[in-house]
Coordinates of C-alpha atoms in Angstrom, one line a residue:
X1071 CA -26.1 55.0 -37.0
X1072 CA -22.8 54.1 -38.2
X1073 CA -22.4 51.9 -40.8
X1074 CA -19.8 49.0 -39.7
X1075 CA -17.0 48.5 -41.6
X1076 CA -16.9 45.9 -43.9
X1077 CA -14.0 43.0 -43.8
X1078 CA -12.1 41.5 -46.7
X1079 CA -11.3 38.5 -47.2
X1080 CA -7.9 38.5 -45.3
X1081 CA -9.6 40.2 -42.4
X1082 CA -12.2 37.1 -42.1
X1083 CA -9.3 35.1 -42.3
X1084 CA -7.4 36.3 -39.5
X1085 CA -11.0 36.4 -37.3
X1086 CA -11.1 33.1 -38.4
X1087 CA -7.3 32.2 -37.2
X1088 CA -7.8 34.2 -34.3
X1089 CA -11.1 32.4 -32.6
X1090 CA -9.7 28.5 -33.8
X1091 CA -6.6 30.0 -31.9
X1092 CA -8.5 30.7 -28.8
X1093 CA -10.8 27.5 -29.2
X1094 CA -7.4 25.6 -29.1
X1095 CA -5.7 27.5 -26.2
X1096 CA -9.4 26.3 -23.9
X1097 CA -8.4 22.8 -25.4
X1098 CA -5.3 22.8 -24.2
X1099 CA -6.1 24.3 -20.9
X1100 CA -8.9 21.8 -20.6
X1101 CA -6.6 18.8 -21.5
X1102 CA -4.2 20.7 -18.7
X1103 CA -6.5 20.6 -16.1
X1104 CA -7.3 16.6 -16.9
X1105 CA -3.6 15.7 -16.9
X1106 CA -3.2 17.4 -13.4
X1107 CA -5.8 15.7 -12.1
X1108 CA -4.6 12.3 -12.8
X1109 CA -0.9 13.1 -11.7
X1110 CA -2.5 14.2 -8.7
X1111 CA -4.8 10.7 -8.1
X1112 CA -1.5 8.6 -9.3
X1113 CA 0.5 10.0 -6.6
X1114 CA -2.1 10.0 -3.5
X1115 CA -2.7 5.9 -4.8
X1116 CA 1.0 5.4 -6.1
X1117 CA 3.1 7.4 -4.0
X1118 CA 1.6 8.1 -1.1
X1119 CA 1.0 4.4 -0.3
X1120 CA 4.5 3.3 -1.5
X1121 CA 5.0 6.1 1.8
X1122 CA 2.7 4.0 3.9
X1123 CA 4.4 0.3 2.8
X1124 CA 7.5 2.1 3.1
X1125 CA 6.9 2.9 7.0
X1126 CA 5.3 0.0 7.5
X1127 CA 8.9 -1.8 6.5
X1128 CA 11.0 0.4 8.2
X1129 CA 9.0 0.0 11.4
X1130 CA 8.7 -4.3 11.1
X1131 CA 12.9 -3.3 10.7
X1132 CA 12.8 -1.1 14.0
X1133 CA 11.4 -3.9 15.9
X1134 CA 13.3 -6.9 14.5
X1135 CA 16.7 -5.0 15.0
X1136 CA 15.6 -4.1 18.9
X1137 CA 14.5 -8.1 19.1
X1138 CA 18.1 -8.8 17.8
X1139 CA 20.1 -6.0 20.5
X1140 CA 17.6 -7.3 23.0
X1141 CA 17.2 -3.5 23.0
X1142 CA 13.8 -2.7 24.8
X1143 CA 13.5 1.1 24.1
X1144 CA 13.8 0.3 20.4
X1145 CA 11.3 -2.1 20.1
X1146 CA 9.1 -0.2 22.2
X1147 CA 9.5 2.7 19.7
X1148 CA 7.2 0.9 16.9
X1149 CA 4.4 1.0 19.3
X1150 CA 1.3 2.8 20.3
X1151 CA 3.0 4.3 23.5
X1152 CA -0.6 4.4 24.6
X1153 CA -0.8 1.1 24.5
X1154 CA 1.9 0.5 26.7
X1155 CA 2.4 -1.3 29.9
X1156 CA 4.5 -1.8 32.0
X1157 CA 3.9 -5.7 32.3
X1158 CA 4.7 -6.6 29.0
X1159 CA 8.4 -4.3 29.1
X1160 CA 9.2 -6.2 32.0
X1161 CA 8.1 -9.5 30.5
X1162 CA 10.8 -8.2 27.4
X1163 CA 13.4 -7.3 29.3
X1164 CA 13.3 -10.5 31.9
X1165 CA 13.7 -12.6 28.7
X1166 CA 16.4 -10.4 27.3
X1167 CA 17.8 -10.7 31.0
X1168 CA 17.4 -14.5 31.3
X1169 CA 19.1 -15.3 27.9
X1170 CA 22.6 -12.8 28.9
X1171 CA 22.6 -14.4 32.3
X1172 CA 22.5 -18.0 31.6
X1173 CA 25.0 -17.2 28.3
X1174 CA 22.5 -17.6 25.8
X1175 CA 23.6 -16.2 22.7
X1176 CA 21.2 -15.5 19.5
X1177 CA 20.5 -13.8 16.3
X1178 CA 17.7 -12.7 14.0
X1179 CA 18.0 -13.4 10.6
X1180 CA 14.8 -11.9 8.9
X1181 CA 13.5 -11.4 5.7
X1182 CA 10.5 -9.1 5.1
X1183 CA 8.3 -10.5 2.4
X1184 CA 6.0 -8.9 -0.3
X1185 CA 3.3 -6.2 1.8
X1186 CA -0.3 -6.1 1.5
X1187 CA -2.9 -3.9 2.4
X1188 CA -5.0 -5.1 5.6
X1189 CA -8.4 -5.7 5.3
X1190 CA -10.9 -5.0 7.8
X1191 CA -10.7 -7.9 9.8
X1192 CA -7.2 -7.4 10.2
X1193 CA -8.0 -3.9 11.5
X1194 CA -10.8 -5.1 13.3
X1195 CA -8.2 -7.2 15.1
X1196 CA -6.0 -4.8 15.8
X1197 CA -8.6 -2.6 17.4
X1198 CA -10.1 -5.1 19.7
X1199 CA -6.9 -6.9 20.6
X1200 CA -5.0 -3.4 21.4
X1201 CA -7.5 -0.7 21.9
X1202 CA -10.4 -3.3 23.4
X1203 CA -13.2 -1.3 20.6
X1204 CA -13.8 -1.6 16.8
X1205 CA -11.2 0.0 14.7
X1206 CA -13.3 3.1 13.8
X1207 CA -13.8 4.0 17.1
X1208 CA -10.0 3.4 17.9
X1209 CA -9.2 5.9 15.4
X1210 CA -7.6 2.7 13.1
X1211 CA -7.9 4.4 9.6
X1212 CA -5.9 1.4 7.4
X1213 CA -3.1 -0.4 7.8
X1214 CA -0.9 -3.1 6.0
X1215 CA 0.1 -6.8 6.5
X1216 CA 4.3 -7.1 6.3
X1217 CA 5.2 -10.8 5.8
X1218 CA 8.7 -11.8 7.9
X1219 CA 10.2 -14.8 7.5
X1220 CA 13.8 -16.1 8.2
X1221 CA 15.4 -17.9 11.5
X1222 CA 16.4 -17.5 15.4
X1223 CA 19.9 -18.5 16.0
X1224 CA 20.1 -19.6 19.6
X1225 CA 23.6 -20.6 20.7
X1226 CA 23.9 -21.7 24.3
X1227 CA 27.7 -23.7 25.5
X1228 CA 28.8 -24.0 22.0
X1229 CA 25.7 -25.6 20.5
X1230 CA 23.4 -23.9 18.3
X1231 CA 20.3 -24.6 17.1
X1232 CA 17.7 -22.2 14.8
X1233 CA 14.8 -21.8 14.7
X1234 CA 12.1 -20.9 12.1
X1235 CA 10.4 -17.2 11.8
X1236 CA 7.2 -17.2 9.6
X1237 CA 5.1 -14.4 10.6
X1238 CA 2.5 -11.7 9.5
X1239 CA 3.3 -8.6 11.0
X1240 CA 0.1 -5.6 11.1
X1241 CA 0.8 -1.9 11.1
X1242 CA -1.9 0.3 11.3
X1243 CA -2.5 4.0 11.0
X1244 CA -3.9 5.7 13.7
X1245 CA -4.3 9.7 13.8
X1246 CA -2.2 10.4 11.4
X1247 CA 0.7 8.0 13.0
X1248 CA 2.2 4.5 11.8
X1249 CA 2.1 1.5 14.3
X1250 CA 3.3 -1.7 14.9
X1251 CA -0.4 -3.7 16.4
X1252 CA 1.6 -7.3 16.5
X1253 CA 1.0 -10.7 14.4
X1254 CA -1.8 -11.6 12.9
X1255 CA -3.1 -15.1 12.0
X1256 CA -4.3 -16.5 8.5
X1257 CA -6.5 -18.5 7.6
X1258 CA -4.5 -20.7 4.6
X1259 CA -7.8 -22.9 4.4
X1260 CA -9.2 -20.1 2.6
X1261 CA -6.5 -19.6 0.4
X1262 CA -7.2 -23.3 -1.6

Protein backbone atom coordinates (compact mmCIF):
# COMPACT_ATOMS: atom_id res chain seq x y z
CA UNK A 1 0.00 0.00 0.00
CA UNK A 2 0.57 3.64 -0.11
CA UNK A 3 1.66 5.32 2.70
CA UNK A 4 -0.80 8.38 3.45
CA UNK A 5 0.50 11.54 3.62
CA UNK A 6 1.19 12.98 6.72
CA UNK A 7 -0.42 16.55 7.83
CA UNK A 8 1.29 19.54 9.58
CA UNK A 9 0.25 21.37 11.89
CA UNK A 10 -1.54 24.06 9.69
CA UNK A 11 -3.13 21.27 7.74
CA UNK A 12 -4.83 19.86 11.05
CA UNK A 13 -5.78 23.14 11.61
CA UNK A 14 -7.69 23.96 8.67
CA UNK A 15 -9.37 20.12 9.07
CA UNK A 16 -10.12 21.30 12.25
CA UNK A 17 -11.75 24.85 10.94
CA UNK A 18 -13.18 23.17 8.24
CA UNK A 19 -15.49 20.32 10.21
CA UNK A 20 -16.43 23.12 13.30
CA UNK A 21 -17.44 25.05 10.08
CA UNK A 22 -19.69 22.40 8.83
CA UNK A 23 -20.84 21.41 12.52
CA UNK A 24 -21.99 25.19 12.67
CA UNK A 25 -23.63 25.45 9.20
CA UNK A 26 -26.12 21.91 10.57
CA UNK A 27 -26.54 24.40 13.65
CA UNK A 28 -27.70 26.92 11.82
CA UNK A 29 -29.80 24.97 9.47
CA UNK A 30 -31.24 23.18 12.44
CA UNK A 31 -31.99 26.45 14.34
CA UNK A 32 -33.50 27.45 10.63
CA UNK A 33 -35.82 24.80 10.52
CA UNK A 34 -37.03 25.55 14.42
CA UNK A 35 -37.57 29.24 13.65
CA UNK A 36 -39.80 28.26 10.51
CA UNK A 37 -41.71 26.17 12.31
CA UNK A 38 -42.82 28.53 14.97
CA UNK A 39 -43.52 31.38 12.37
CA UNK A 40 -45.50 28.89 10.77
CA UNK A 41 -47.68 27.83 14.27
CA UNK A 42 -47.78 31.80 15.19
CA UNK A 43 -49.49 32.56 12.02
CA UNK A 44 -52.14 29.57 11.65
CA UNK A 45 -52.97 30.62 15.77
CA UNK A 46 -52.20 34.52 15.31
CA UNK A 47 -53.10 35.30 11.94
CA UNK A 48 -55.30 32.97 10.65
CA UNK A 49 -57.72 33.55 13.49
CA UNK A 50 -57.36 37.33 13.48
CA UNK A 51 -58.85 36.14 9.66
CA UNK A 52 -61.65 34.27 11.26
CA UNK A 53 -62.54 37.28 14.06
CA UNK A 54 -62.02 39.52 11.23
CA UNK A 55 -65.06 37.85 9.09
CA UNK A 56 -66.86 37.13 11.82
CA UNK A 57 -66.94 41.33 12.27
CA UNK A 58 -67.42 42.13 8.95
CA UNK A 59 -70.36 39.73 8.68
CA UNK A 60 -72.17 40.92 12.39
CA UNK A 61 -71.46 44.51 10.05
CA UNK A 62 -73.23 43.00 6.83
CA UNK A 63 -76.26 42.28 8.83
CA UNK A 64 -76.59 45.24 11.04
CA UNK A 65 -76.17 47.70 8.02
CA UNK A 66 -79.05 45.44 5.99
CA UNK A 67 -81.23 45.76 9.52
CA UNK A 68 -80.58 49.53 9.27
CA UNK A 69 -81.52 49.93 5.04
CA UNK A 70 -84.31 47.43 5.90
CA UNK A 71 -82.39 45.87 3.01
CA UNK A 72 -83.43 42.08 2.98
CA UNK A 73 -80.95 40.71 0.34
CA UNK A 74 -78.11 42.07 2.50
CA UNK A 75 -79.01 40.59 5.53
CA UNK A 76 -79.76 37.49 3.95
CA UNK A 77 -76.19 37.52 2.60
CA UNK A 78 -74.64 36.55 6.16
CA UNK A 79 -76.56 33.46 6.15
CA UNK A 80 -76.43 29.80 5.46
CA UNK A 81 -78.52 30.13 2.20
CA UNK A 82 -79.28 26.55 3.03
CA UNK A 83 -80.84 27.44 5.81
CA UNK A 84 -83.17 29.72 4.26
CA UNK A 85 -86.81 29.99 4.14
CA UNK A 86 -88.96 31.66 2.67
CA UNK A 87 -91.19 32.33 5.95
CA UNK A 88 -88.74 34.07 7.86
CA UNK A 89 -87.81 36.73 4.45
CA UNK A 90 -91.27 37.38 4.37
CA UNK A 91 -91.65 37.82 8.11
CA UNK A 92 -88.28 40.59 7.35
CA UNK A 93 -89.65 42.19 4.82
CA UNK A 94 -93.52 42.60 6.24
CA UNK A 95 -91.76 44.38 9.12
CA UNK A 96 -89.48 46.49 6.98
CA UNK A 97 -92.91 47.03 5.00
CA UNK A 98 -95.08 47.80 8.12
CA UNK A 99 -92.54 50.39 9.63
CA UNK A 100 -92.27 52.62 5.77
CA UNK A 101 -96.03 52.33 5.54
CA UNK A 102 -97.20 53.60 8.72
CA UNK A 103 -93.98 56.37 8.58
CA UNK A 104 -92.02 54.74 11.03
CA UNK A 105 -88.65 55.97 10.80
CA UNK A 106 -85.40 54.22 12.68
CA UNK A 107 -81.76 53.76 12.95
CA UNK A 108 -79.19 51.34 14.25
CA UNK A 109 -76.59 52.60 16.20
CA UNK A 110 -74.27 49.52 17.04
CA UNK A 111 -71.14 48.84 18.57
CA UNK A 112 -69.43 45.49 18.15
CA UNK A 113 -67.70 44.56 21.37
CA UNK A 114 -64.53 42.47 22.21
CA UNK A 115 -64.96 38.70 20.15
CA UNK A 116 -64.50 35.38 21.67
CA UNK A 117 -64.12 32.09 20.54
CA UNK A 118 -67.42 29.82 20.88
CA UNK A 119 -67.33 27.02 22.88
CA UNK A 120 -69.05 23.87 22.13
CA UNK A 121 -72.27 24.59 23.52
CA UNK A 122 -72.43 27.53 21.55
CA UNK A 123 -71.85 25.33 18.43
CA UNK A 124 -73.92 22.79 19.72
CA UNK A 125 -76.65 25.48 19.58
CA UNK A 126 -76.12 26.55 16.48
CA UNK A 127 -76.33 23.11 14.97
CA UNK A 128 -79.48 22.04 16.57
CA UNK A 129 -81.32 25.38 16.40
CA UNK A 130 -80.28 25.79 12.51
CA UNK A 131 -79.29 22.50 11.05
CA UNK A 132 -81.85 20.36 13.62
CA UNK A 133 -78.34 17.78 14.39
CA UNK A 134 -75.16 18.18 16.53
CA UNK A 135 -72.60 20.51 15.17
CA UNK A 136 -70.18 17.69 13.96
CA UNK A 137 -72.60 16.24 11.92
CA UNK A 138 -73.71 19.77 10.57
CA UNK A 139 -70.35 20.18 9.29
CA UNK A 140 -69.99 23.24 12.30
CA UNK A 141 -66.04 23.12 12.64
CA UNK A 142 -65.68 26.50 15.19
CA UNK A 143 -67.04 29.50 15.33
CA UNK A 144 -66.86 32.87 17.46
CA UNK A 145 -69.18 34.94 19.84
CA UNK A 146 -69.25 38.89 18.46
CA UNK A 147 -70.74 41.00 21.29
CA UNK A 148 -73.13 44.10 19.81
CA UNK A 149 -74.34 46.60 21.77
CA UNK A 150 -75.67 50.15 21.09
CA UNK A 151 -79.48 51.49 20.39
CA UNK A 152 -82.76 51.44 17.95
CA UNK A 153 -83.81 54.81 17.15
CA UNK A 154 -87.52 54.52 16.28
CA UNK A 155 -89.10 57.86 15.29
CA UNK A 156 -92.77 57.75 14.42
CA UNK A 157 -94.85 61.60 14.00
CA UNK A 158 -92.06 63.53 15.37
CA UNK A 159 -91.46 61.46 18.53
CA UNK A 160 -88.64 59.26 19.05
CA UNK A 161 -87.82 56.97 21.43
CA UNK A 162 -84.55 54.27 21.56
CA UNK A 163 -84.19 51.50 22.34
CA UNK A 164 -81.39 49.37 23.92
CA UNK A 165 -79.25 46.63 21.75
CA UNK A 166 -77.24 44.16 24.03
CA UNK A 167 -76.70 41.02 22.10
CA UNK A 168 -74.30 38.07 21.51
CA UNK A 169 -74.08 37.45 17.93
CA UNK A 170 -72.55 33.46 16.78
CA UNK A 171 -70.73 32.94 13.54
CA UNK A 172 -69.78 29.68 12.78
CA UNK A 173 -67.70 27.93 10.18
CA UNK A 174 -69.15 25.52 8.17
CA UNK A 175 -67.25 23.78 5.07
CA UNK A 176 -64.82 26.04 4.72
CA UNK A 177 -67.55 29.14 4.81
CA UNK A 178 -68.22 31.93 7.50
CA UNK A 179 -71.88 32.29 8.93
CA UNK A 180 -74.07 34.30 10.69
CA UNK A 181 -76.23 31.27 13.12
CA UNK A 182 -78.18 34.20 15.19
CA UNK A 183 -78.03 35.25 19.11
CA UNK A 184 -77.08 33.32 21.60
CA UNK A 185 -77.96 33.46 25.26
CA UNK A 186 -75.61 33.60 28.41
CA UNK A 187 -75.71 32.46 31.30
CA UNK A 188 -74.32 35.71 33.59
CA UNK A 189 -75.10 33.46 36.80
CA UNK A 190 -72.14 31.59 35.89
CA UNK A 191 -70.03 34.42 35.38
CA UNK A 192 -70.13 35.40 39.58
Amino acid sequence: GEDLPEFDEKDQQIMEETRKEHRKQIVIALVAVVVAAVVVAVYFLVIRGGVAESRCRKLVATYMEGLDEADIDKVESVMDPDTLDGDSSDTLMNIFQTYKDNGIEYSVDYSIGDIRKADSSNLEAVGSTVYGKPADKAGISKGYVVPVSGSIMMTYQGQSSPYDLDMDIICYEKDGEWYLGGTIVTDDSSEE
